Tab-separated table of C-alpha atoms and ligand atoms in Angstrom:
chain	number	residue	atom	x	y	z
W	10	MET	CA	-19.975	-25.066	-28.342
W	11	ALA	CA	-19.276	-26.108	-24.792
W	12	GLU	CA	-21.452	-29.159	-25.287
W	13	ALA	CA	-19.358	-30.442	-28.223
W	14	THR	CA	-17.375	-32.870	-26.147
W	15	LEU	CA	-15.222	-35.715	-27.312
W	16	GLU	CA	-15.620	-39.033	-25.550
W	17	PRO	CA	-12.408	-41.020	-25.336
W	18	ALA	CA	-12.445	-44.548	-26.662
W	19	ALA	CA	-12.930	-47.137	-23.933
W	20	GLU	CA	-11.079	-46.409	-20.708
W	21	ALA	CA	-7.868	-45.112	-22.189
W	22	PRO	CA	-8.648	-41.765	-23.702
W	23	VAL	CA	-6.287	-40.328	-26.197
W	24	ALA	CA	-5.935	-36.600	-26.296
W	25	GLU	CA	-8.104	-35.563	-29.194
W	26	ALA	CA	-7.314	-32.444	-31.082
W	27	PRO	CA	-9.468	-29.585	-29.871
W	28	VAL	CA	-12.577	-29.097	-31.951
W	29	ASP	CA	-11.430	-25.634	-32.948
W	30	GLU	CA	-8.175	-26.087	-34.776
W	31	THR	CA	-7.909	-22.463	-35.717
W	32	PRO	CA	-4.657	-21.048	-34.445
W	33	ALA	CA	-4.921	-18.226	-31.960
W	34	ALA	CA	-4.596	-14.749	-33.333
W	35	GLU	CA	-1.126	-14.085	-34.575
W	36	PRO	CA	0.373	-10.853	-33.401
W	37	ALA	CA	-0.450	-8.187	-35.907
W	38	GLU	CA	2.294	-6.946	-38.107
W	39	GLU	CA	4.597	-4.712	-36.111
W	40	PRO	CA	4.543	-1.034	-36.919
W	41	ALA	CA	7.729	0.570	-38.135
W	42	ALA	CA	10.600	-0.041	-35.744
W	43	VAL	CA	10.842	2.413	-32.901
W	44	ASP	CA	14.145	3.717	-31.597
W	45	ALA	CA	14.975	2.361	-28.182
W	46	ALA	CA	14.896	5.885	-26.815
W	47	PRO	CA	12.944	8.011	-29.235
W	48	GLU	CA	13.416	11.739	-29.064
W	49	PRO	CA	10.426	13.383	-27.449
W	50	ALA	CA	8.492	14.817	-30.356
W	51	PRO	CA	6.560	18.038	-30.117
W	52	GLU	CA	3.330	17.197	-28.388
W	53	PRO	CA	0.069	17.564	-30.233
W	54	ALA	CA	-1.837	20.660	-29.224
W	55	ALA	CA	-4.285	19.675	-26.527
W	56	PRO	CA	-7.867	20.246	-27.642
W	57	ALA	CA	-10.267	21.720	-25.121
W	58	SER	CA	-11.662	18.291	-24.402
W	59	GLN	CA	-8.227	16.991	-23.487
W	60	GLN	CA	-7.169	17.897	-19.991
W	61	LYS	CA	-3.987	17.586	-18.019
W	62	ASP	CA	-4.356	15.498	-14.924
W	63	ASP	CA	-5.335	18.441	-12.801
W	64	GLY	CA	-8.332	18.805	-15.067
W	65	GLU	CA	-11.810	17.960	-14.110
W	66	ALA	CA	-12.501	14.271	-13.803
W	67	PRO	CA	-15.912	12.824	-14.550
W	68	PRO	CA	-18.060	12.726	-11.423
W	69	ALA	CA	-17.255	9.638	-9.389
W	70	GLN	CA	-20.223	7.861	-7.935
W	71	ALA	CA	-20.347	7.257	-4.234
W	72	SER	CA	-18.193	4.240	-3.584
W	73	PRO	CA	-16.170	2.730	-0.812
W	74	LYS	CA	-12.556	3.826	-1.028
W	75	GLN	CA	-10.106	1.213	-2.104
W	76	ALA	CA	-7.655	-0.310	0.281
W	77	PRO	CA	-4.178	0.734	-0.783
W	78	THR	CA	-2.642	-1.815	-3.090
W	79	GLN	CA	1.000	-2.549	-3.637
W	80	ALA	CA	1.975	-2.346	-7.290
W	81	ALA	CA	4.402	-4.913	-8.618
W	82	PRO	CA	7.801	-3.426	-9.514
W	83	ALA	CA	7.126	-1.426	-12.625
W	84	PRO	CA	9.342	-1.281	-15.681
W	85	ALA	CA	10.585	2.243	-16.330
W	86	PRO	CA	8.499	3.973	-18.990
W	87	LYS	CA	10.413	4.218	-22.282
W	88	TYR	CA	9.137	7.750	-22.661
W	89	THR	CA	8.186	10.189	-19.922
W	90	ALA	CA	5.490	12.870	-19.998
W	91	PRO	CA	2.870	14.103	-17.543
W	92	LEU	CA	-0.333	12.097	-17.442
W	93	GLU	CA	-3.054	13.526	-19.663
W	94	VAL	CA	-6.738	12.895	-19.098
W	95	ILE	CA	-8.634	12.751	-22.363
W	96	THR	CA	-12.399	12.621	-22.463
W	97	ASP	CA	-13.119	13.137	-26.143
W	98	ALA	CA	-12.800	10.414	-28.787
W	99	GLU	CA	-11.402	12.695	-31.488
W	100	ALA	CA	-8.791	14.073	-29.085
W	101	MET	CA	-7.884	10.535	-28.109
W	102	ARG	CA	-7.346	9.540	-31.719
W	103	ALA	CA	-5.253	12.661	-32.342
W	104	TRP	CA	-3.073	11.834	-29.307
W	105	SER	CA	-2.478	8.329	-30.539
W	106	ARG	CA	-1.738	9.402	-34.103
W	107	ALA	CA	0.738	12.031	-32.905
W	108	HIS	CA	2.651	9.439	-30.902
W	109	ARG	CA	2.687	6.971	-33.751
W	110	ALA	CA	3.868	9.694	-36.125
W	111	ALA	CA	6.699	10.340	-33.670
W	112	GLY	CA	7.713	6.698	-33.983
W	113	ARG	CA	6.242	5.533	-30.694
W	114	ARG	CA	4.380	2.319	-30.224
W	115	VAL	CA	1.030	2.946	-28.533
W	116	GLY	CA	-0.189	0.537	-25.854
W	117	LEU	CA	-3.796	0.408	-24.640
W	118	VAL	CA	-5.064	-1.091	-21.376
W	119	PRO	CA	-8.884	-1.123	-21.340
W	120	THR	CA	-10.421	-1.077	-17.844
W	121	MET	CA	-13.570	-0.121	-16.017
W	122	GLY	CA	-11.572	1.609	-13.287
W	123	TYR	CA	-11.398	1.072	-9.530
W	124	LEU	CA	-7.926	-0.164	-10.217
W	125	HIS	CA	-6.148	-2.820	-8.200
W	126	ASP	CA	-2.810	-4.560	-8.592
W	127	GLY	CA	-4.255	-6.906	-11.216
W	128	HIS	CA	-4.984	-3.923	-13.455
W	129	LEU	CA	-1.571	-2.452	-12.678
W	130	SER	CA	0.120	-5.664	-13.805
W	131	LEU	CA	-1.527	-5.051	-17.193
W	132	VAL	CA	-0.123	-1.526	-17.211
W	133	ASN	CA	3.344	-2.884	-16.461
W	134	ALA	CA	2.978	-5.367	-19.314
W	135	ALA	CA	1.983	-2.490	-21.599
W	136	LEU	CA	4.990	-0.440	-20.479
W	137	GLU	CA	7.200	-3.351	-21.485
W	138	ARG	CA	5.579	-3.688	-24.902
W	139	ALA	CA	4.952	-0.091	-25.945
W	140	ASP	CA	6.241	3.468	-25.563
W	141	ALA	CA	3.155	5.631	-25.077
W	142	ILE	CA	0.572	4.044	-22.796
W	143	VAL	CA	-3.102	4.917	-22.569
W	144	VAL	CA	-5.386	3.331	-19.977
W	145	SER	CA	-9.074	3.620	-20.714
W	146	ILE	CA	-11.451	3.918	-17.787
W	147	TYR	CA	-15.008	3.422	-18.879
W	148	VAL	CA	-17.814	1.441	-17.281
W	149	ASN	CA	-19.385	0.067	-20.421
W	150	PRO	CA	-23.183	0.095	-20.241
W	151	ALA	CA	-23.480	-2.333	-23.160
W	152	GLN	CA	-22.157	-5.201	-21.074
W	153	PHE	CA	-24.529	-4.662	-18.148
W	154	ALA	CA	-28.137	-5.807	-18.428
W	155	ALA	CA	-30.743	-3.412	-17.091
W	156	ASN	CA	-30.912	-5.304	-13.773
W	157	GLU	CA	-27.125	-5.525	-13.243
W	158	ASP	CA	-24.754	-3.349	-11.224
W	159	PHE	CA	-23.909	-0.676	-13.825
W	160	GLY	CA	-25.080	2.159	-11.550
W	161	THR	CA	-23.298	0.874	-8.460
W	162	TYR	CA	-20.121	-0.432	-10.081
W	163	PRO	CA	-17.320	0.854	-7.794
W	164	ARG	CA	-15.624	4.019	-8.994
W	165	ASP	CA	-12.622	5.955	-7.646
W	166	SER	CA	-11.413	8.275	-10.357
W	167	GLU	CA	-8.897	10.186	-8.238
W	168	GLY	CA	-7.380	7.050	-6.762
W	169	ASP	CA	-7.086	5.518	-10.230
W	170	LEU	CA	-5.331	8.555	-11.663
W	171	ALA	CA	-2.854	8.622	-8.768
W	172	LYS	CA	-1.938	4.974	-9.316
W	173	LEU	CA	-1.495	5.430	-13.053
W	174	ARG	CA	0.539	8.599	-12.646
W	175	ALA	CA	2.865	6.765	-10.240
W	176	LEU	CA	3.535	4.119	-12.886
W	177	GLY	CA	4.362	6.664	-15.589
W	178	VAL	CA	1.248	6.109	-17.718
W	179	HIS	CA	0.946	8.797	-20.372
W	180	ALA	CA	-2.787	9.138	-20.900
W	181	VAL	CA	-6.095	8.100	-19.435
W	182	PHE	CA	-9.036	7.929	-21.806
W	183	GLN	CA	-12.052	8.589	-19.640
W	184	PRO	CA	-15.067	9.360	-21.827
W	185	LYS	CA	-18.325	10.312	-20.172
W	186	ALA	CA	-20.277	8.451	-22.833
W	187	LEU	CA	-19.336	6.386	-25.870
W	188	TYR	CA	-22.709	5.559	-27.403
W	189	ARG	CA	-24.230	8.296	-29.495
W	190	GLY	CA	-27.959	8.353	-29.210
W	191	GLY	CA	-27.862	6.907	-25.714
W	192	ALA	CA	-26.415	3.982	-23.852
W	193	PRO	CA	-27.650	0.457	-24.518
W	194	HIS	CA	-29.928	-1.255	-21.998
W	195	GLY	CA	-31.395	2.031	-20.837
W	196	HIS	CA	-28.415	2.927	-18.659
W	197	ASP	CA	-27.802	6.557	-17.857
W	198	GLU	CA	-24.308	7.728	-18.822
W	199	GLY	CA	-23.914	10.952	-16.905
W	200	GLY	CA	-26.752	12.829	-18.514
W	201	ALA	CA	-26.557	11.275	-21.982
W	202	SER	CA	-29.879	10.078	-23.247
W	203	SER	CA	-30.119	6.477	-22.219
W	204	MET	CA	-31.945	5.167	-25.206
W	205	GLY	CA	-30.881	2.968	-28.001
W	206	GLY	CA	-29.202	-0.352	-28.564
W	207	GLY	CA	-30.516	-3.360	-30.358
W	208	GLU	CA	-32.878	-4.074	-27.525
W	209	ILE	CA	-34.702	-0.778	-27.490
W	210	GLU	CA	-38.376	-1.233	-26.757
W	211	GLU	CA	-40.851	-0.173	-29.413
W	212	ASN	CA	-42.515	2.329	-27.109
W	213	GLN	CA	-39.116	3.805	-26.267
W	214	LYS	CA	-38.435	4.247	-29.982
W	215	ILE	CA	-41.626	6.184	-30.384
W	216	GLU	CA	-40.831	8.259	-27.318
W	217	ASN	CA	-37.371	8.957	-28.718
W	218	GLN	CA	-38.686	10.049	-32.070
W	219	SER	CA	-41.325	12.292	-30.613
W	220	SER	CA	-39.210	13.853	-27.873
W	221	SER	CA	-39.064	17.616	-27.770
W	222	SER	CA	-36.158	19.714	-29.024
W	223	PRO	CA	-33.350	19.208	-29.538
W	224	PRO	CA	-34.206	15.972	-31.362
W	225	SER	CA	-32.080	13.147	-29.993
W	226	GLU	CA	-29.611	11.350	-32.211
W	227	PRO	CA	-30.726	8.052	-33.677
W	228	PRO	CA	-29.933	5.214	-31.281
W	229	HIS	CA	-26.750	3.187	-31.404
W	230	GLU	CA	-27.582	-0.011	-33.272
W	231	THR	CA	-24.303	-1.634	-34.309
W	232	PHE	CA	-22.990	-4.474	-32.201
W	233	VAL	CA	-20.226	-7.039	-32.633
W	234	THR	CA	-20.660	-10.700	-31.810
W	235	VAL	CA	-17.955	-13.343	-31.744
W	236	GLU	CA	-20.238	-16.207	-32.586
W	237	GLU	CA	-18.641	-19.259	-30.988
W	238	THR	CA	-16.249	-17.966	-28.360
W	239	GLN	CA	-19.013	-15.989	-26.701
W	240	LYS	CA	-21.091	-19.101	-26.094
W	241	GLY	CA	-21.368	-20.798	-22.730
W	242	PHE	CA	-19.770	-19.971	-19.372
W	243	CYS	CA	-20.484	-16.312	-18.564
W	244	SER	CA	-23.028	-16.078	-21.407
W	245	ARG	CA	-25.290	-18.569	-19.690
W	246	THR	CA	-26.220	-16.075	-17.000
W	247	ARG	CA	-25.230	-12.894	-18.869
W	248	PRO	CA	-26.340	-13.453	-22.489
W	249	HIS	CA	-25.818	-9.787	-23.389
W	250	PHE	CA	-22.321	-9.579	-21.914
W	251	PHE	CA	-19.887	-10.510	-24.675
W	252	ARG	CA	-21.714	-8.567	-27.343
W	253	GLY	CA	-21.211	-5.537	-25.126
W	254	VAL	CA	-17.550	-6.352	-24.523
W	255	ALA	CA	-16.737	-7.005	-28.201
W	256	THR	CA	-18.523	-3.818	-29.239
W	257	VAL	CA	-16.778	-1.562	-26.768
W	258	VAL	CA	-13.366	-3.104	-27.464
W	259	CYS	CA	-13.941	-2.469	-31.176
W	260	LYS	CA	-14.811	1.122	-30.401
W	261	LEU	CA	-11.751	1.540	-28.168
W	262	PHE	CA	-9.489	0.029	-30.831
W	263	ASN	CA	-10.902	2.450	-33.405
W	264	ILE	CA	-10.611	5.442	-31.103
W	265	CYS	CA	-7.235	4.719	-29.491
W	266	GLU	CA	-5.639	3.021	-32.505
W	267	PRO	CA	-3.174	1.069	-30.353
W	268	ASP	CA	-0.347	-1.124	-31.637
W	269	VAL	CA	-0.771	-3.397	-28.634
W	270	ALA	CA	-3.691	-3.909	-26.253
W	271	VAL	CA	-3.293	-5.737	-22.967
W	272	PHE	CA	-6.010	-7.842	-21.348
W	273	GLY	CA	-6.078	-9.968	-18.206
W	274	LYS	CA	-6.472	-13.703	-18.260
W	275	LYS	CA	-8.575	-13.257	-15.140
W	276	ASP	CA	-11.465	-12.847	-17.593
W	277	TYR	CA	-10.350	-15.821	-19.594
W	278	GLN	CA	-13.274	-16.147	-22.000
W	279	GLN	CA	-13.175	-12.402	-22.620
W	280	TRP	CA	-9.457	-12.535	-23.399
W	281	ARG	CA	-9.941	-15.367	-25.905
W	282	LEU	CA	-12.897	-13.574	-27.431
W	283	VAL	CA	-10.985	-10.315	-27.926
W	284	ARG	CA	-8.089	-12.147	-29.565
W	285	ARG	CA	-10.456	-13.948	-31.871
W	286	MET	CA	-12.251	-10.728	-32.767
W	287	ALA	CA	-8.973	-8.903	-33.478
W	288	ARG	CA	-7.887	-11.694	-35.780
W	289	ASP	CA	-11.232	-12.138	-37.512
W	290	LEU	CA	-11.767	-8.430	-38.127
W	291	ASP	CA	-8.137	-7.746	-39.116
W	292	PHE	CA	-7.332	-5.269	-36.402
W	293	ALA	CA	-3.642	-4.368	-36.581
W	294	VAL	CA	-3.468	-4.749	-32.819
W	295	ASP	CA	-1.329	-7.220	-30.944
W	296	VAL	CA	-3.616	-8.541	-28.169
W	297	ALA	CA	-1.533	-9.624	-25.181
W	298	GLY	CA	-2.740	-11.660	-22.193
W	299	VAL	CA	-1.414	-11.176	-18.661
W	300	PRO	CA	-1.621	-13.840	-15.921
W	301	LEU	CA	-4.314	-13.575	-13.283
W	302	ALA	CA	-3.150	-11.624	-10.195
W	303	ARG	CA	-4.194	-12.902	-6.769
W	304	GLU	CA	-4.486	-11.437	-3.282
W	305	PRO	CA	-1.912	-12.815	-0.828
W	306	ASP	CA	-4.419	-15.462	0.322
W	307	GLY	CA	-5.107	-16.553	-3.256
W	308	LEU	CA	-8.417	-14.841	-4.052
W	309	ALA	CA	-8.417	-13.521	-7.624
W	310	MET	CA	-8.154	-9.736	-7.506
W	311	SER	CA	-11.332	-8.045	-8.676
W	312	SER	CA	-12.879	-4.600	-8.370
W	313	ARG	CA	-15.966	-6.335	-6.989
W	314	ASN	CA	-14.125	-7.942	-4.040
W	315	VAL	CA	-14.806	-4.835	-1.934
W	316	ARG	CA	-18.479	-5.739	-2.012
W	317	LEU	CA	-17.931	-9.078	-0.242
W	318	THR	CA	-18.981	-9.214	3.404
W	319	PRO	CA	-16.122	-10.240	5.721
W	320	THR	CA	-17.658	-13.721	5.999
W	321	HIS	CA	-17.976	-14.111	2.243
W	322	ARG	CA	-14.512	-12.649	1.707
W	323	ALA	CA	-13.036	-15.309	3.992
W	324	ALA	CA	-15.082	-18.093	2.381
W	325	ALA	CA	-14.392	-17.063	-1.210
W	326	VAL	CA	-10.747	-17.985	-0.882
W	327	ARG	CA	-11.920	-21.589	-1.169
W	328	ILE	CA	-12.294	-21.131	-4.942
W	329	SER	CA	-8.611	-20.537	-5.533
W	330	GLU	CA	-7.580	-23.119	-2.948
W	331	VAL	CA	-9.497	-25.888	-4.642
W	332	ILE	CA	-8.626	-25.073	-8.239
W	333	LEU	CA	-4.931	-24.695	-7.422
W	334	LEU	CA	-5.081	-28.023	-5.611
W	335	VAL	CA	-6.761	-29.673	-8.593
W	336	LYS	CA	-4.100	-28.207	-10.873
W	337	GLU	CA	-1.422	-29.776	-8.703
W	338	VAL	CA	-3.206	-33.119	-8.600
W	339	CYS	CA	-3.721	-33.142	-12.358
W	340	GLU	CA	-0.247	-32.049	-13.298
W	341	LEU	CA	1.572	-34.296	-10.856
W	342	ALA	CA	-0.669	-37.319	-10.462
W	343	LEU	CA	-2.112	-37.506	-13.939
W	344	ILE	CA	1.237	-37.722	-15.619
W	345	ASN	CA	1.549	-41.271	-14.391
W	346	GLY	CA	-2.063	-41.851	-13.514
W	347	THR	CA	-5.069	-42.441	-15.688
W	348	PRO	CA	-7.320	-39.673	-16.956
W	349	LYS	CA	-10.204	-41.637	-15.460
W	350	GLU	CA	-9.147	-40.347	-12.067
W	351	SER	CA	-9.825	-36.831	-13.243
W	352	ARG	CA	-13.537	-37.513	-13.699
W	353	HIS	CA	-14.115	-36.320	-10.156
W	354	MET	CA	-12.279	-33.016	-10.470
W	355	LYS	CA	-15.195	-30.834	-11.509
W	356	GLY	CA	-17.389	-32.368	-8.804
W	357	MET	CA	-14.678	-31.813	-6.226
W	358	ILE	CA	-14.407	-28.136	-7.130
W	359	LYS	CA	-18.171	-27.613	-7.061
W	360	GLU	CA	-18.487	-29.329	-3.704
W	361	ALA	CA	-15.691	-27.303	-2.123
W	362	ILE	CA	-17.253	-24.041	-3.263
W	363	GLN	CA	-20.733	-25.046	-2.153
W	364	ASN	CA	-19.458	-26.207	1.237
W	365	SER	CA	-17.901	-22.786	1.764
W	366	GLY	CA	-21.251	-21.090	1.144
W	367	GLY	CA	-20.782	-20.202	-2.530
W	368	ILE	CA	-23.378	-20.735	-5.247
W	369	VAL	CA	-21.702	-22.261	-8.266
W	370	ASP	CA	-22.529	-20.678	-11.599
W	371	TYR	CA	-20.212	-22.935	-13.606
W	372	VAL	CA	-17.132	-25.105	-13.297
W	373	ASP	CA	-15.654	-26.286	-16.570
W	374	ILE	CA	-12.371	-27.737	-17.742
W	375	VAL	CA	-11.710	-26.874	-21.375
W	376	GLU	CA	-9.011	-26.646	-24.009
W	377	GLN	CA	-7.476	-23.183	-23.808
W	378	ARG	CA	-8.042	-21.805	-27.310
W	379	SER	CA	-11.315	-23.418	-28.315
W	380	LEU	CA	-12.878	-23.382	-24.832
W	381	VAL	CA	-14.210	-26.845	-25.632
W	382	PRO	CA	-13.673	-29.751	-23.223
W	383	VAL	CA	-10.979	-32.086	-24.496
W	384	TRP	CA	-12.683	-34.914	-22.686
W	385	LYS	CA	-15.988	-34.349	-21.011
W	386	GLY	CA	-15.122	-36.853	-18.347
W	387	GLY	CA	-12.213	-34.874	-16.989
W	388	VAL	CA	-8.681	-33.843	-17.798
W	389	ILE	CA	-6.288	-35.156	-20.430
W	390	PRO	CA	-2.600	-35.067	-19.472
W	391	ASN	CA	-0.278	-32.749	-21.365
W	392	VAL	CA	-2.936	-30.873	-23.325
W	393	PRO	CA	-3.149	-27.194	-22.356
W	394	GLN	CA	-6.499	-26.854	-20.605
W	395	VAL	CA	-8.004	-24.308	-18.243
W	396	ILE	CA	-10.313	-24.689	-15.276
W	397	LEU	CA	-12.951	-21.945	-15.468
W	398	VAL	CA	-15.056	-21.082	-12.437
W	399	ALA	CA	-17.786	-18.566	-11.671
W	400	ALA	CA	-19.503	-18.539	-8.289
W	401	LYS	CA	-21.530	-16.156	-6.197
W	402	TYR	CA	-20.967	-15.272	-2.569
W	403	GLY	CA	-23.949	-13.263	-1.458
W	404	ASP	CA	-24.737	-11.118	-4.474
W	405	VAL	CA	-21.118	-10.838	-5.612
W	406	ARG	CA	-20.246	-12.955	-8.625
W	407	LEU	CA	-16.587	-13.973	-8.752
W	408	LEU	CA	-14.537	-15.438	-11.588
W	409	ASP	CA	-11.406	-17.513	-11.260
W	410	ASN	CA	-9.402	-19.838	-13.466
W	411	VAL	CA	-6.157	-21.716	-13.666
W	412	GLU	CA	-4.316	-23.074	-16.680
W	413	LEU	CA	-3.277	-26.722	-16.717
W	414	PHE	CA	-0.370	-28.236	-18.653
W	415	GLY	CA	1.148	-24.975	-19.797
W	416	GLU	CA	-0.172	-22.134	-21.791
W	417	ALA	CA	-1.412	-22.246	-25.390
W	418	ASP	CA	-0.803	-19.207	-27.567
A	22	AMP	P1	-12.148	-4.623	-15.552
A	22	AMP	O1	-11.813	-3.284	-15.041
A	22	AMP	O2	-12.651	-5.564	-14.510
A	22	AMP	O3	-12.997	-4.589	-16.791
A	22	AMP	O4	-10.777	-5.266	-16.015
A	22	AMP	C1	-9.950	-4.614	-16.934
A	22	AMP	C2	-8.855	-5.552	-17.343
A	22	AMP	O5	-8.131	-5.954	-16.188
A	22	AMP	C3	-9.392	-6.838	-17.988
A	22	AMP	O6	-8.543	-7.198	-19.076
A	22	AMP	C4	-9.303	-7.832	-16.869
A	22	AMP	O7	-9.155	-9.164	-17.304
A	22	AMP	C5	-8.051	-7.356	-16.151
A	22	AMP	N1	-8.030	-7.838	-14.769
A	22	AMP	C6	-8.961	-7.630	-13.816
A	22	AMP	N2	-8.622	-8.287	-12.696
A	22	AMP	C7	-7.468	-8.936	-12.952
A	22	AMP	C8	-6.616	-9.801	-12.210
A	22	AMP	N3	-6.907	-10.169	-10.967
A	22	AMP	N4	-5.501	-10.279	-12.812
A	22	AMP	C9	-5.193	-9.937	-14.099
A	22	AMP	N5	-5.968	-9.139	-14.850
A	22	AMP	C10	-7.080	-8.636	-14.291
């Protein structure tokens, strides 16, 4: 996909239509209109697996505590109720159905926790778009290969709940495990058998079948792939990643049954992929995208930033500096300049990152919906494109991006 580039004719390229002409997912049909201020309906009885926020949270792994973050001014919730922590899928579905039956629009914000202001901007967007808001906190084993940081992914359950409570979020869906029969890639989900997945080894299968009582459930074997959008970029180094993301988002949509789900454009390819999946599989979910939130010095906010050494933290700011500079150059200079001048943009970005001590994974400039370069030589004026970057500082892999020439649907 990413290789399907269009060469402009001679030296004066004309903006070609993106290869993928398919329109972005249209918002799903709205559910029945909701009163501006719906009467609080009787709450569904809370099953045993559904706890109020003073209930027991899943064990948090040892992690550095988060620096306090300043939430953006939050819209007032349209409906107020104490935060509920729900750990069971059936209870989650019942919660959502009860709210929808009461005429409330349900908004879902999927996260892996260790929340920062970027996540909270998604919550605020959900509060604007829906009445009853559920934030899922689940570190999804299916998107981590066996050698990746699933076990050490930062966690701070208490801190997360405090932040969400302060914003007026209504529920947190915090399952201990979501894959029956064991987590994919051999990860251990808090005591659940860690077998299963499409990549289960033959000897593991045998072990699973012959294990002593009680016999384990058959492994999870159903996965979702978004054939084209998942190609390239993050897939080059993490080939398993988007299958894991698409699968868990499908599961969360089926469990939480939201009217609207909010994702961050920080993970740009992921956001496009989820929209495409929702459209292709006819989910009645409006998938909204929220702009990337940055630290005051420009670094894209990420749960993994806490792992940067002070030296790498200072150096990593170069990513945002250079891509924001290139955006300015392209949008101002290119209007009256020639696209030929933009040939050097990708090289400039790579060099700046490398000179700051980063290892570039990829730098690409692509059309926003198809994720295909409009012109492999550089940037075409007035066509919505996005600069996508992934780079490592030490062992921390960072993503960043910036949209050029507006924002496609
Ligand atoms: P994560 O917990 O990293 O899986 O992220 C959960 C959601 O938050 C995803 O939709 C991310 O794209 C979004 N997100 C994470 N960081 C940011 C950020 N800096 N700005 C906007 N959205 C973000």
